Amino acid sequence: MSYLEATDLARAYPIGRKGMFRTQRQFFAVDGVSLTLEMGETLGIVGESGCGKSTLSRLILGLIDADRGAVVLDGQDLSQLDDAGWRALRRKMQLVYQDAAGSLDPRMPVRAQVEEPLHIHGLPMDGATRALQAVGLSGAMADRYPHEMSGGQLQRVIIARALALEPEILVLDEPVSALDVSIQAQIVNLLMDLQRDFGLSFVFVSHDLSVVQHISTRVAVM
């Protein structure tokens, strides 16, 4: 069995109005998707806007429930876990958001935001320093607020926040789409270095074929 395996995933959303004599119509954002991810590889998921890539990412992470199908991580079905099991497994998979600025609290320095998941899981705070160093942010930089940082620096912050829990898989949802081309290259190269240094596996979601081709071991098209 692969380290991560998703089988026949489906997720539908209601559309239109439910009438007295008609049932609620549904739109399937994801329907019948299966994939596998091995340790240390990058699975690229590519497709045009609106094809369901972000919904698939959240199904894989268990952030939303599937209407059909299953996600199995390291032999464990995510839908069958109790609270304790889910909490432990959540450390193994982390999400890197597309909108770095929107995913950070403007009122908190970035160091505190990288420390937050460590606090939630009861882990030592020095993990935040290691994660920030790994993405190339100095101590002084880590004490800044989000509005004092560039787009590329903010993207490094949310990568550091995901790394702080020492996960095994990063799900990267359009992680470079909002950046200039030169900064995109820097972030992609950083991700490849982190994968090599920490033995990470990536699910890399993007609509940019050239970026997906550069970073991916295998590619799935939606």
PDB file of C-alpha atoms in Angstrom:
ATOM      1  CA  MET A   1       0.000   0.000   0.000  1.00  0.00           C
ATOM      2  CA  SER A   2       1.170   3.539  -0.765  1.00  0.00           C
ATOM      3  CA  TYR A   3       1.894   5.885   2.140  1.00  0.00           C
ATOM      4  CA  LEU A   4      -1.067   8.087   1.161  1.00  0.00           C
ATOM      5  CA  GLU A   5      -3.930   6.619  -0.828  1.00  0.00           C
ATOM      6  CA  ALA A   6      -7.192   8.279  -1.825  1.00  0.00           C
ATOM      7  CA  THR A   7      -9.877   6.122  -3.413  1.00  0.00           C
ATOM      8  CA  ASP A   8     -12.967   7.220  -5.374  1.00  0.00           C
ATOM      9  CA  LEU A   9     -13.286  10.593  -3.634  1.00  0.00           C
ATOM     10  CA  ALA A  10     -16.408  12.634  -4.322  1.00  0.00           C
ATOM     11  CA  ARG A  11     -17.747  15.888  -2.918  1.00  0.00           C
ATOM     12  CA  ALA A  12     -20.949  17.606  -4.050  1.00  0.00           C
ATOM     13  CA  TYR A  13     -22.457  20.991  -3.233  1.00  0.00           C
ATOM     14  CA  PRO A  14     -26.127  21.955  -3.522  1.00  0.00           C
ATOM     15  CA  ILE A  15     -27.082  24.404  -6.261  1.00  0.00           C
ATOM     16  CA  GLY A  16     -30.340  26.192  -6.945  1.00  0.00           C
ATOM     17  CA  ARG A  17     -33.360  26.061  -4.719  1.00  0.00           C
ATOM     18  CA  LYS A  18     -35.118  23.016  -3.379  1.00  0.00           C
ATOM     19  CA  GLY A  19     -38.788  23.072  -4.345  1.00  0.00           C
ATOM     20  CA  MET A  20     -41.840  21.344  -2.970  1.00  0.00           C
ATOM     21  CA  PHE A  21     -41.969  18.971  -5.927  1.00  0.00           C
ATOM     22  CA  ARG A  22     -38.315  18.812  -6.913  1.00  0.00           C
ATOM     23  CA  THR A  23     -35.190  17.594  -5.183  1.00  0.00           C
ATOM     24  CA  GLN A  24     -32.135  19.742  -4.496  1.00  0.00           C
ATOM     25  CA  ARG A  25     -29.743  19.747  -7.441  1.00  0.00           C
ATOM     26  CA  GLN A  26     -26.077  19.022  -6.794  1.00  0.00           C
ATOM     27  CA  PHE A  27     -22.803  20.057  -8.384  1.00  0.00           C
ATOM     28  CA  PHE A  28     -19.889  17.631  -8.007  1.00  0.00           C
ATOM     29  CA  ALA A  29     -16.678  19.603  -7.418  1.00  0.00           C
ATOM     30  CA  VAL A  30     -14.825  16.259  -7.167  1.00  0.00           C
ATOM     31  CA  ASP A  31     -16.217  12.990  -8.473  1.00  0.00           C
ATOM     32  CA  GLY A  32     -14.429   9.637  -8.510  1.00  0.00           C
ATOM     33  CA  VAL A  33     -10.846  10.798  -7.906  1.00  0.00           C
ATOM     34  CA  SER A  34      -8.238   8.249  -6.839  1.00  0.00           C
ATOM     35  CA  LEU A  35      -4.530   8.860  -6.277  1.00  0.00           C
ATOM     36  CA  THR A  36      -1.485   7.601  -4.410  1.00  0.00           C
ATOM     37  CA  LEU A  37       1.569   9.293  -2.910  1.00  0.00           C
ATOM     38  CA  GLU A  38       4.808   7.560  -2.003  1.00  0.00           C
ATOM     39  CA  MET A  39       7.294   8.747   0.608  1.00  0.00           C
ATOM     40  CA  GLY A  40       9.686  11.404  -0.687  1.00  0.00           C
ATOM     41  CA  GLU A  41       7.919  12.087  -3.991  1.00  0.00           C
ATOM     42  CA  THR A  42       5.959  15.010  -5.395  1.00  0.00           C
ATOM     43  CA  LEU A  43       2.574  14.366  -6.941  1.00  0.00           C
ATOM     44  CA  GLY A  44       1.578  17.310  -9.118  1.00  0.00           C
ATOM     45  CA  ILE A  45      -2.138  17.951  -9.544  1.00  0.00           C
ATOM     46  CA  VAL A  46      -2.819  20.274 -12.451  1.00  0.00           C
ATOM     47  CA  GLY A  47      -5.991  21.636 -13.943  1.00  0.00           C
ATOM     48  CA  GLU A  48      -7.762  24.814 -14.941  1.00  0.00           C
ATOM     49  CA  SER A  49      -9.436  27.119 -12.429  1.00  0.00           C
ATOM     50  CA  GLY A  50     -12.685  25.709 -11.051  1.00  0.00           C
ATOM     51  CA  CYS A  51     -11.909  22.064 -11.788  1.00  0.00           C
ATOM     52  CA  GLY A  52     -11.923  21.045  -8.099  1.00  0.00           C
ATOM     53  CA  LYS A  53      -8.215  21.094  -7.217  1.00  0.00           C
ATOM     54  CA  SER A  54      -8.640  22.996  -3.950  1.00  0.00           C
ATOM     55  CA  THR A  55     -11.609  20.844  -2.938  1.00  0.00           C
ATOM     56  CA  LEU A  56      -9.495  17.756  -3.567  1.00  0.00           C
ATOM     57  CA  SER A  57      -6.703  19.201  -1.405  1.00  0.00           C
ATOM     58  CA  ARG A  58      -9.082  19.677   1.499  1.00  0.00           C
ATOM     59  CA  LEU A  59     -10.548  16.210   1.087  1.00  0.00           C
ATOM     60  CA  ILE A  60      -7.052  14.719   1.270  1.00  0.00           C
ATOM     61  CA  LEU A  61      -6.339  16.672   4.453  1.00  0.00           C
ATOM     62  CA  GLY A  62      -9.684  15.773   6.007  1.00  0.00           C
ATOM     63  CA  LEU A  63     -10.655  19.443   6.328  1.00  0.00           C
ATOM     64  CA  ILE A  64     -13.962  18.665   4.624  1.00  0.00           C
ATOM     65  CA  ASP A  65     -15.872  15.381   4.573  1.00  0.00           C
ATOM     66  CA  ALA A  66     -16.161  13.308   1.430  1.00  0.00           C
ATOM     67  CA  ASP A  67     -19.595  12.247   0.185  1.00  0.00           C
ATOM     68  CA  ARG A  68     -17.961   9.087  -1.118  1.00  0.00           C
ATOM     69  CA  GLY A  69     -14.546   7.443  -0.973  1.00  0.00           C
ATOM     70  CA  ALA A  70     -11.733   7.210   1.557  1.00  0.00           C
ATOM     71  CA  VAL A  71      -8.326   8.664   2.379  1.00  0.00           C
ATOM     72  CA  VAL A  72      -5.823   6.303   3.996  1.00  0.00           C
ATOM     73  CA  LEU A  73      -2.588   7.657   5.479  1.00  0.00           C
ATOM     74  CA  ASP A  74       0.053   5.234   6.726  1.00  0.00           C
ATOM     75  CA  GLY A  75      -2.538   2.460   6.839  1.00  0.00           C
ATOM     76  CA  GLN A  76      -5.150   4.498   8.753  1.00  0.00           C
ATOM     77  CA  ASP A  77      -8.493   5.564   7.297  1.00  0.00           C
ATOM     78  CA  LEU A  78      -8.968   9.228   8.226  1.00  0.00           C
ATOM     79  CA  SER A  79     -12.733   8.849   8.510  1.00  0.00           C
ATOM     80  CA  GLN A  80     -12.384   6.139  11.181  1.00  0.00           C
ATOM     81  CA  LEU A  81     -10.135   8.041  13.602  1.00  0.00           C
ATOM     82  CA  ASP A  82     -11.222   9.246  17.033  1.00  0.00           C
ATOM     83  CA  ASP A  83     -10.179  12.688  18.288  1.00  0.00           C
ATOM     84  CA  ALA A  84      -6.848  11.505  19.707  1.00  0.00           C
ATOM     85  CA  GLY A  85      -5.952   9.559  16.584  1.00  0.00           C
ATOM     86  CA  TRP A  86      -6.943  12.448  14.337  1.00  0.00           C
ATOM     87  CA  ARG A  87      -4.858  14.896  16.369  1.00  0.00           C
ATOM     88  CA  ALA A  88      -1.774  12.697  16.060  1.00  0.00           C
ATOM     89  CA  LEU A  89      -2.288  12.127  12.359  1.00  0.00           C
ATOM     90  CA  ARG A  90      -2.849  15.838  11.666  1.00  0.00           C
ATOM     91  CA  ARG A  91       0.800  16.478  12.487  1.00  0.00           C
ATOM     92  CA  LYS A  92       1.807  14.297   9.559  1.00  0.00           C
ATOM     93  CA  MET A  93      -0.002  16.385   6.902  1.00  0.00           C
ATOM     94  CA  GLN A  94       0.064  20.164   6.678  1.00  0.00           C
ATOM     95  CA  LEU A  95      -1.420  22.640   4.215  1.00  0.00           C
ATOM     96  CA  VAL A  96       0.453  25.525   2.570  1.00  0.00           C
ATOM     97  CA  TYR A  97      -2.095  28.096   1.438  1.00  0.00           C
ATOM     98  CA  GLN A  98      -2.231  30.030  -1.810  1.00  0.00           C
ATOM     99  CA  ASP A  99      -3.043  33.351  -0.113  1.00  0.00           C
ATOM    100  CA  ALA A 100      -0.181  33.831   2.336  1.00  0.00           C
ATOM    101  CA  ALA A 101      -1.281  37.276   3.539  1.00  0.00           C
ATOM    102  CA  GLY A 102      -4.880  36.156   3.999  1.00  0.00           C
ATOM    103  CA  SER A 103      -3.875  33.142   6.097  1.00  0.00           C
ATOM    104  CA  LEU A 104      -1.849  35.208   8.595  1.00  0.00           C
ATOM    105  CA  ASP A 105      -3.114  37.388  11.445  1.00  0.00           C
ATOM    106  CA  PRO A 106      -2.033  40.995  10.745  1.00  0.00           C
ATOM    107  CA  ARG A 107      -1.955  41.740  14.493  1.00  0.00           C
ATOM    108  CA  MET A 108       0.662  39.107  15.391  1.00  0.00           C
ATOM    109  CA  PRO A 109       4.399  38.955  14.602  1.00  0.00           C
ATOM    110  CA  VAL A 110       5.210  36.057  12.319  1.00  0.00           C
ATOM    111  CA  ARG A 111       7.275  34.222  14.959  1.00  0.00           C
ATOM    112  CA  ALA A 112       4.197  33.956  17.188  1.00  0.00           C
ATOM    113  CA  GLN A 113       2.164  32.617  14.276  1.00  0.00           C
ATOM    114  CA  VAL A 114       4.726  29.911  13.536  1.00  0.00           C
ATOM    115  CA  GLU A 115       4.739  29.019  17.248  1.00  0.00           C
ATOM    116  CA  GLU A 116       0.936  28.721  17.382  1.00  0.00           C
ATOM    117  CA  PRO A 117       0.617  25.138  16.034  1.00  0.00           C
ATOM    118  CA  LEU A 118       3.386  24.048  18.411  1.00  0.00           C
ATOM    119  CA  HIS A 119       1.430  25.495  21.323  1.00  0.00           C
ATOM    120  CA  ILE A 120      -1.742  23.706  20.193  1.00  0.00           C
ATOM    121  CA  HIS A 121       0.069  20.360  20.074  1.00  0.00           C
ATOM    122  CA  GLY A 122       2.023  20.935  23.292  1.00  0.00           C
ATOM    123  CA  LEU A 123       5.428  20.940  21.593  1.00  0.00           C
ATOM    124  CA  PRO A 124       8.576  22.969  22.419  1.00  0.00           C
ATOM    125  CA  MET A 125       8.599  26.471  20.965  1.00  0.00           C
ATOM    126  CA  ASP A 126      12.161  26.112  19.627  1.00  0.00           C
ATOM    127  CA  GLY A 127      10.660  24.229  16.685  1.00  0.00           C
ATOM    128  CA  ALA A 128       9.511  27.609  15.343  1.00  0.00           C
ATOM    129  CA  THR A 129      13.076  28.943  15.276  1.00  0.00           C
ATOM    130  CA  ARG A 130      14.286  25.874  13.383  1.00  0.00           C
ATOM    131  CA  ALA A 131      11.450  26.141  10.868  1.00  0.00           C
ATOM    132  CA  LEU A 132      12.064  29.847  10.250  1.00  0.00           C
ATOM    133  CA  GLN A 133      15.781  29.223   9.782  1.00  0.00           C
ATOM    134  CA  ALA A 134      15.006  26.418   7.338  1.00  0.00           C
ATOM    135  CA  VAL A 135      13.108  28.815   5.068  1.00  0.00           C
ATOM    136  CA  GLY A 136      15.775  31.523   5.282  1.00  0.00           C
ATOM    137  CA  LEU A 137      14.157  34.005   7.683  1.00  0.00           C
ATOM    138  CA  SER A 138      16.508  35.529  10.257  1.00  0.00           C
ATOM    139  CA  GLY A 139      15.617  36.242  13.868  1.00  0.00           C
ATOM    140  CA  ALA A 140      14.995  39.925  13.212  1.00  0.00           C
ATOM    141  CA  MET A 141      12.804  39.132  10.222  1.00  0.00           C
ATOM    142  CA  ALA A 142      10.722  36.746  12.325  1.00  0.00           C
ATOM    143  CA  ASP A 143       9.768  39.548  14.700  1.00  0.00           C
ATOM    144  CA  ARG A 144       8.123  41.579  11.931  1.00  0.00           C
ATOM    145  CA  TYR A 145       4.400  41.815  11.309  1.00  0.00           C
ATOM    146  CA  PRO A 146       2.925  40.493   8.042  1.00  0.00           C
ATOM    147  CA  HIS A 147       2.404  43.968   6.553  1.00  0.00           C
ATOM    148  CA  GLU A 148       6.148  44.617   6.895  1.00  0.00           C
ATOM    149  CA  MET A 149       7.074  41.703   4.632  1.00  0.00           C
ATOM    150  CA  SER A 150       7.071  41.070   0.891  1.00  0.00           C
ATOM    151  CA  GLY A 151       4.944  38.441  -0.834  1.00  0.00           C
ATOM    152  CA  GLY A 152       7.865  36.044  -1.125  1.00  0.00           C
ATOM    153  CA  GLN A 153       8.731  36.467   2.553  1.00  0.00           C
ATOM    154  CA  LEU A 154       5.128  35.830   3.574  1.00  0.00           C
ATOM    155  CA  GLN A 155       5.119  32.638   1.533  1.00  0.00           C
ATOM    156  CA  ARG A 156       8.223  31.524   3.440  1.00  0.00           C
ATOM    157  CA  VAL A 157       6.403  32.247   6.700  1.00  0.00           C
ATOM    158  CA  ILE A 158       3.480  29.961   5.924  1.00  0.00           C
ATOM    159  CA  ILE A 159       5.865  27.256   4.728  1.00  0.00           C
ATOM    160  CA  ALA A 160       7.700  27.606   8.053  1.00  0.00           C
ATOM    161  CA  ARG A 161       4.403  27.362   9.947  1.00  0.00           C
ATOM    162  CA  ALA A 162       3.625  24.120   8.127  1.00  0.00           C
ATOM    163  CA  LEU A 163       7.136  22.785   8.797  1.00  0.00           C
ATOM    164  CA  ALA A 164       7.083  23.580  12.519  1.00  0.00           C
ATOM    165  CA  LEU A 165       5.178  20.381  13.362  1.00  0.00           C
ATOM    166  CA  GLU A 166       7.733  18.294  11.427  1.00  0.00           C
ATOM    167  CA  PRO A 167       5.160  16.815   9.023  1.00  0.00           C
ATOM    168  CA  GLU A 168       5.778  14.084   6.486  1.00  0.00           C
ATOM    169  CA  ILE A 169       3.473  15.483   3.781  1.00  0.00           C
ATOM    170  CA  LEU A 170       2.862  19.046   2.625  1.00  0.00           C
ATOM    171  CA  VAL A 171      -0.222  19.762   0.539  1.00  0.00           C
ATOM    172  CA  LEU A 172       0.659  22.905  -1.416  1.00  0.00           C
ATOM    173  CA  ASP A 173      -2.393  24.658  -2.867  1.00  0.00           C
ATOM    174  CA  GLU A 174      -1.187  27.013  -5.642  1.00  0.00           C
ATOM    175  CA  PRO A 175       1.763  28.091  -3.440  1.00  0.00           C
ATOM    176  CA  VAL A 176       3.434  30.348  -6.030  1.00  0.00           C
ATOM    177  CA  SER A 177       0.562  31.583  -8.208  1.00  0.00           C
ATOM    178  CA  ALA A 178       0.377  35.005  -6.502  1.00  0.00           C
ATOM    179  CA  LEU A 179       4.123  35.687  -6.830  1.00  0.00           C
ATOM    180  CA  ASP A 180       6.295  37.302  -9.486  1.00  0.00           C
ATOM    181  CA  VAL A 181       8.068  34.856 -11.797  1.00  0.00           C
ATOM    182  CA  SER A 182      11.499  35.447 -10.240  1.00  0.00           C
ATOM    183  CA  ILE A 183      10.121  34.927  -6.726  1.00  0.00           C
ATOM    184  CA  GLN A 184       8.238  31.829  -7.905  1.00  0.00           C
ATOM    185  CA  ALA A 185      11.547  30.247  -8.882  1.00  0.00           C
ATOM    186  CA  GLN A 186      13.022  31.025  -5.456  1.00  0.00           C
ATOM    187  CA  ILE A 187      10.103  29.438  -3.618  1.00  0.00           C
ATOM    188  CA  VAL A 188      10.045  26.352  -5.848  1.00  0.00           C
ATOM    189  CA  ASN A 189      13.792  25.865  -5.330  1.00  0.00           C
ATOM    190  CA  LEU A 190      13.309  26.322  -1.577  1.00  0.00           C
ATOM    191  CA  LEU A 191      10.608  23.640  -1.557  1.00  0.00           C
ATOM    192  CA  MET A 192      12.841  21.222  -3.441  1.00  0.00           C
ATOM    193  CA  ASP A 193      15.677  21.864  -0.958  1.00  0.00           C
ATOM    194  CA  LEU A 194      13.337  21.281   1.987  1.00  0.00           C
ATOM    195  CA  GLN A 195      12.079  18.057   0.438  1.00  0.00           C
ATOM    196  CA  ARG A 196      15.638  16.811   0.047  1.00  0.00           C
ATOM    197  CA  ASP A 197      16.741  17.884   3.535  1.00  0.00           C
ATOM    198  CA  PHE A 198      13.701  16.640   5.463  1.00  0.00           C
ATOM    199  CA  GLY A 199      12.480  13.743   3.314  1.00  0.00           C
ATOM    200  CA  LEU A 200       9.106  15.365   2.704  1.00  0.00           C
ATOM    201  CA  SER A 201       6.381  14.254   0.324  1.00  0.00           C
ATOM    202  CA  PHE A 202       4.433  16.907  -1.598  1.00  0.00           C
ATOM    203  CA  VAL A 203       0.985  17.126  -3.143  1.00  0.00           C
ATOM    204  CA  PHE A 204       1.595  20.159  -5.368  1.00  0.00           C
ATOM    205  CA  VAL A 205      -1.587  21.716  -6.725  1.00  0.00           C
ATOM    206  CA  SER A 206      -1.294  24.247  -9.552  1.00  0.00           C
ATOM    207  CA  HIS A 207      -2.681  25.389 -12.885  1.00  0.00           C
ATOM    208  CA  ASP A 208       0.851  26.258 -14.103  1.00  0.00           C
ATOM    209  CA  LEU A 209       2.120  23.360 -16.210  1.00  0.00           C
ATOM    210  CA  SER A 210       5.722  24.594 -16.298  1.00  0.00           C
ATOM    211  CA  VAL A 211       5.992  24.790 -12.502  1.00  0.00           C
ATOM    212  CA  VAL A 212       4.331  21.393 -12.058  1.00  0.00           C
ATOM    213  CA  GLN A 213       6.667  19.826 -14.607  1.00  0.00           C
ATOM    214  CA  HIS A 214       9.708  21.282 -12.839  1.00  0.00           C
ATOM    215  CA  ILE A 215       8.904  20.067  -9.336  1.00  0.00           C
ATOM    216  CA  SER A 216       6.820  16.898  -9.790  1.00  0.00           C
ATOM    217  CA  THR A 217       7.729  13.229  -9.786  1.00  0.00           C
ATOM    218  CA  ARG A 218       4.326  12.305 -11.225  1.00  0.00           C
ATOM    219  CA  VAL A 219       1.459  14.432 -12.525  1.00  0.00           C
ATOM    220  CA  ALA A 220      -2.308  13.943 -12.289  1.00  0.00           C
ATOM    221  CA  VAL A 221      -4.555  16.038 -14.533  1.00  0.00           C
ATOM    222  CA  MET A 222      -8.042  17.158 -13.476  1.00  0.00           C
TER     223      MET A 222
END
